[in-house]
Short mmCIF file of C-alpha atoms in Angstrom, two decimals:
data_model
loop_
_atom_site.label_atom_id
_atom_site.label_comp_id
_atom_site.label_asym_id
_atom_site.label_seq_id
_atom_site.Cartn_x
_atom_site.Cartn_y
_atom_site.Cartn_z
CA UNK X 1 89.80 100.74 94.51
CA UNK X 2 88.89 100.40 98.15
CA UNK X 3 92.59 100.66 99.31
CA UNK X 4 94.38 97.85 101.90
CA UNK X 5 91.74 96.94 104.17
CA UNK X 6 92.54 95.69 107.74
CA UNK X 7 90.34 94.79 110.45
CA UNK X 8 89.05 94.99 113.39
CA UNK X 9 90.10 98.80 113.62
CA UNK X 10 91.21 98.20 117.13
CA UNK X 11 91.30 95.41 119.18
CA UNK X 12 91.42 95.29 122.97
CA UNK X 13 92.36 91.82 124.74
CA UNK X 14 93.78 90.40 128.12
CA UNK X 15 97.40 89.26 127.99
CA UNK X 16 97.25 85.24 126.86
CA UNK X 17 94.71 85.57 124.58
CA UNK X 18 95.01 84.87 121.12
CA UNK X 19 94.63 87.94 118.31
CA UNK X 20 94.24 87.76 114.74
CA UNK X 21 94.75 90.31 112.68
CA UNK X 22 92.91 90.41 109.22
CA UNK X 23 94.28 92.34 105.67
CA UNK X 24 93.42 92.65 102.53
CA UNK X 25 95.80 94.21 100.28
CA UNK X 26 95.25 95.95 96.97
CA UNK X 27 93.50 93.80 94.32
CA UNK X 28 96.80 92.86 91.72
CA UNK X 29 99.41 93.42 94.24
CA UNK X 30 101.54 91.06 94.46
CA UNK X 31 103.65 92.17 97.28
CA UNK X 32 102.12 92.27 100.84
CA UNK X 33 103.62 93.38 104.44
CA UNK X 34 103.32 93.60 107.79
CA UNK X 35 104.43 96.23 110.24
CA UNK X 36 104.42 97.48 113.79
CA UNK X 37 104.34 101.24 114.89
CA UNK X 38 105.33 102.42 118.24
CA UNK X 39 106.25 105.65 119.58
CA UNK X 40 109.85 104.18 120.52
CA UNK X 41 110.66 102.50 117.84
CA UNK X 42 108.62 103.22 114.89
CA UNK X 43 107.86 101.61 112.39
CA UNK X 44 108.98 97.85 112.27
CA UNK X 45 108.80 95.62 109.56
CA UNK X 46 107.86 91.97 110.75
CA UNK X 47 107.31 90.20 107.90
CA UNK X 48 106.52 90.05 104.05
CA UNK X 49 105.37 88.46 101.19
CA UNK X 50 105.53 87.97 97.67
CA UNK X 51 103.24 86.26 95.56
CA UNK X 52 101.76 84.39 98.30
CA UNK X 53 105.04 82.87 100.03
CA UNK X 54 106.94 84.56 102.68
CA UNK X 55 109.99 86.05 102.14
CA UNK X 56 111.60 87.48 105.08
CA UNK X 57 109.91 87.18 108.62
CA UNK X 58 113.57 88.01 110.35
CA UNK X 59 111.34 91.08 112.25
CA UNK X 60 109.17 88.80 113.41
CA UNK X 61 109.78 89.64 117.50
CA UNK X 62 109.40 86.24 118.63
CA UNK X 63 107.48 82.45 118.08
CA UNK X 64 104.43 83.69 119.45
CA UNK X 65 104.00 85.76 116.36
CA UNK X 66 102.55 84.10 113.08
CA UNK X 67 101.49 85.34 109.38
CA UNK X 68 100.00 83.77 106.47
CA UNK X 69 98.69 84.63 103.44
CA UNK X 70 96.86 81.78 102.06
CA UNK X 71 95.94 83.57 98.72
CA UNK X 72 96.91 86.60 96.79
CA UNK X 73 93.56 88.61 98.86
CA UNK X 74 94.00 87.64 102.52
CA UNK X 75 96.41 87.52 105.26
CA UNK X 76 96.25 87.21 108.91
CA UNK X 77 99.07 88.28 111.92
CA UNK X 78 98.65 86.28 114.68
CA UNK X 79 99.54 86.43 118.07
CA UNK X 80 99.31 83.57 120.56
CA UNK X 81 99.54 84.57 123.63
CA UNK X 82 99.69 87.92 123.67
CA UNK X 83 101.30 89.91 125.79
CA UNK X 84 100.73 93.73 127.14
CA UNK X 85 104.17 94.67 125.23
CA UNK X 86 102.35 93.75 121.86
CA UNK X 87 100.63 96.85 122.08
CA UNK X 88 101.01 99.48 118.93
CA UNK X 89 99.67 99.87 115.72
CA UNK X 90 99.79 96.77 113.03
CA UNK X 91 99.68 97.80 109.38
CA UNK X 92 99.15 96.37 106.53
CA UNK X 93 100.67 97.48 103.62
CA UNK X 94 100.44 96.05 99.76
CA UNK X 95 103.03 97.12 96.49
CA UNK X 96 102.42 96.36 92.78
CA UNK X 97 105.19 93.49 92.91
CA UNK X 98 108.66 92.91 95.33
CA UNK X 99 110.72 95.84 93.46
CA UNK X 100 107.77 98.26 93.31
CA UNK X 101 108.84 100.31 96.55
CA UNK X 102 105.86 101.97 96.65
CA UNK X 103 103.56 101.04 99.83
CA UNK X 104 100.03 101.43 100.14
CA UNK X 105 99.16 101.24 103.53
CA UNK X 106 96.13 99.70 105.27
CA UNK X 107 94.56 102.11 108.25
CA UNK X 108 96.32 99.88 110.85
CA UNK X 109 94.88 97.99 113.95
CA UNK X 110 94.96 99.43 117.11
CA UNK X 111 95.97 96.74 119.95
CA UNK X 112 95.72 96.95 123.49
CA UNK X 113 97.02 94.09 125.21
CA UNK X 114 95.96 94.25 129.33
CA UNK Q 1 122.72 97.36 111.21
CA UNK Q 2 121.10 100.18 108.79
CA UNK Q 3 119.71 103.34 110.84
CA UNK Q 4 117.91 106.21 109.75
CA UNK Q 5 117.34 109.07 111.98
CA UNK Q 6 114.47 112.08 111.77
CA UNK Q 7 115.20 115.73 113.67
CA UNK Q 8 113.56 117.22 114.97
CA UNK Q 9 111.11 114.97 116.65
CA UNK Q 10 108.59 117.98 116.47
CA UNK Q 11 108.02 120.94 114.68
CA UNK Q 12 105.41 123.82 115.05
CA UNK Q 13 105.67 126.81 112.40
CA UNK Q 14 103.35 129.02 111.55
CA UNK Q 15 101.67 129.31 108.28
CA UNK Q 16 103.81 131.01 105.56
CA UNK Q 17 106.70 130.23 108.16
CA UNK Q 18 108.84 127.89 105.79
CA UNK Q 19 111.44 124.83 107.16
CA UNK Q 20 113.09 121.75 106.70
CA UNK Q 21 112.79 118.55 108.35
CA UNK Q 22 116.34 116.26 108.24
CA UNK Q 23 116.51 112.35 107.36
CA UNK Q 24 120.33 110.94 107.97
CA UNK Q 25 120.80 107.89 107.07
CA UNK Q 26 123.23 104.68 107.71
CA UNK Q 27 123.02 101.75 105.74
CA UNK Q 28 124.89 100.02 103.36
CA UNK Q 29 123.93 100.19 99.75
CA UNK Q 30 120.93 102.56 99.44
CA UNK Q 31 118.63 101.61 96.81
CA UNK Q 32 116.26 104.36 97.31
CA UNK Q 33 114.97 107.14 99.80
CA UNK Q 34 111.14 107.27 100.48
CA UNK Q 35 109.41 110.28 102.35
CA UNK Q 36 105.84 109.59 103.51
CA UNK Q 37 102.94 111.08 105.21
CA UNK Q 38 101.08 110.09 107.92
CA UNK Q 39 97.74 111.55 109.27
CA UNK Q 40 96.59 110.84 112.83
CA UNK Q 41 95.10 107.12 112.98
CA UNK Q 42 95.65 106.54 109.60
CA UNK Q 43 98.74 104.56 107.73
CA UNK Q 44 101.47 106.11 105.69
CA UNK Q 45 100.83 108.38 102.51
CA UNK Q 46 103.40 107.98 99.88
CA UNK Q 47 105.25 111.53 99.09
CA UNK Q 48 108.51 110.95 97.21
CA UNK Q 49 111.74 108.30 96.25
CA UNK Q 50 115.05 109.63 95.49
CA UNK Q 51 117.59 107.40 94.20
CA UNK Q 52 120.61 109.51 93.82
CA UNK Q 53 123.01 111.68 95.27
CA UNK Q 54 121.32 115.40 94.26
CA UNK Q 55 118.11 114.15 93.16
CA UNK Q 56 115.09 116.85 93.68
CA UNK Q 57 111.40 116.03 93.95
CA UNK Q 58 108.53 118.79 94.54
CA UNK Q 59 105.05 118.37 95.58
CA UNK Q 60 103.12 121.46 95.95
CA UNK Q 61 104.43 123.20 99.14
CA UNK Q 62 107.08 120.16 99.32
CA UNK Q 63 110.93 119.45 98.04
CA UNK Q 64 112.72 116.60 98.86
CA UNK Q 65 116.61 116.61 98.50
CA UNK Q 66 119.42 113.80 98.82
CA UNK Q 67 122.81 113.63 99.56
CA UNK Q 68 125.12 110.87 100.32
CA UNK Q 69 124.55 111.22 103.69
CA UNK Q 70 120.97 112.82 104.27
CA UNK Q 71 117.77 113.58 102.73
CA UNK Q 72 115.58 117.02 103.56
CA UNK Q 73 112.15 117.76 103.02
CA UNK Q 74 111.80 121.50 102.45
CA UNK Q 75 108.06 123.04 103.51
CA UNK Q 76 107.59 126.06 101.63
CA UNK Q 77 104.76 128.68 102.90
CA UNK Q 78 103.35 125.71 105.04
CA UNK Q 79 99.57 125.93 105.25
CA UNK Q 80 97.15 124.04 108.55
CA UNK Q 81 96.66 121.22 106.62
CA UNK Q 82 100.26 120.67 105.72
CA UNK Q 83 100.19 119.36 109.88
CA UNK Q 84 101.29 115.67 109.99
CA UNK Q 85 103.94 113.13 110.89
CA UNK Q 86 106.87 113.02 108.26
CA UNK Q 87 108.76 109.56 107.54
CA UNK Q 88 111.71 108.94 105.77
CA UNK Q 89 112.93 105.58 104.94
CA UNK Q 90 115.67 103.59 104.02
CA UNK Q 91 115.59 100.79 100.91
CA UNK Q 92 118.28 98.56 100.89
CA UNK Q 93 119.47 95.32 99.86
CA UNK Q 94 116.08 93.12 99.08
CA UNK Q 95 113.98 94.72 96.92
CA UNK Q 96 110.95 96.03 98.76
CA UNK Q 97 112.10 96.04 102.24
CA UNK Q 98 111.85 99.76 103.97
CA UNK Q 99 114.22 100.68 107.36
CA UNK Q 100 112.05 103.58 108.54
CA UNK Q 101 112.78 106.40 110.84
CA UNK Q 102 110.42 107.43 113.73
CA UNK Q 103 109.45 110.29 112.05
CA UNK Q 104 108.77 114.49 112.41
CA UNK Q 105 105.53 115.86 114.09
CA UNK Q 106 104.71 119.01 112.48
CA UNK Q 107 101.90 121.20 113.42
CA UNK Q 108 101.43 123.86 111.22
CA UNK Q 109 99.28 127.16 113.18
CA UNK Q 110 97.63 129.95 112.04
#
């Protein structure tokens, strides 16, 4: 199994730009998540699903932040406009099914908002 | 609102030197204690869960321990390639859904 898969690796923009995020989770997963990592505050969860529908997007920071996961191999995180506080790590992570605590995580995308 | 907190922030031993890194936690109903590993520019490697009060887990070099309060991950004889960030986190309430701490840097030196 090839893992989570995110893309692009990193992503550098100008602040008001639109980003999207791409991730594939594990194939049979059911569960699927989205968080933030930054050297202040660590890991953040922003969102997650389970079997396609989301579930909690309470750590989702603000309006200009969207995710969907239109079928049980593909979501996107998307940010519209972007600011330079965006910047950290997004990552991706997928679990067996929503009381499986086990996380596989995705290799993250890098984001540098100027 | 649940916290968990890491100490050190950072950690250098030397190989053979052995330590523990500290996860204290505050949250209401713990479901379960995770400890993960985390390699520069990579995600998160699961390590261990603990789900009760005195609950042991080993991993080669590793132990993880929980009390009511706090978990610890012992590092016996550390080796160079035992050097990474350490995570603890929190489950609670909704299944799935992790309150992580910002972690341990340990380099490990020859």
């Amino acid at each position: 199994d090839a893992g989570v898969i995110q893309s692009p690796r990193h992503e550098v923009t100008e602040m008001g730009q639109e980003v999207t995020l791409r991730c594939k989770p594990i194939s049979g997963h059911n569960s699927l998540f989205w968080y933030r990592q930054t050297m202040m505050r660590g890991l953040e969860l922003l969102i997650y699903f389970n079997n396609n529908v989301p579930i909690d997007d309470s750590g989702m920071p603000e309006d200009r932040f969207s995710a969907k996961m239109p079928n049980a191999s593909f979501s996107t995180l998307k940010i519209q406009p972007s600011e330079p506080r965006d910047s950290a790590v997004y990552f991706c992570a997928s679990s067996l099914h929503s009381t499986n605590e086990k996380l596989f995580f995705g290799s993250g995308t890098q984001l540098s908002v100027l | 609102e649940d916290q968990v907190t890491q100490s050190p922030e950072a950690l250098r031993l030397q190989e053979g030197e052995s330590s523990s890194l500290n996860c204290s936690y505050t949250v209401s109903g713990l479901r379960g204690l995770f400890w993960y590993r985390q390699d520069p520019g990579k995600g998160p490697e699961f390590l261990f869960t603990l789900y009760s009060a005195g609950e042991e887990k080993e991993k080669e070099r590793l132990k993880a321990t929980l009390t009511k309060k706090e978990s610890f991950l012992h590092i016996t004889a550390p080796k160079p390639e035992d050097s990474a960030t350490y995570l603890c986190a929190a489950q609670t309430g909704t299944a799935s859904k992790l309150t992580f701490g910002t972690g341990t840097r340990l380099q490990v030196t020859l």
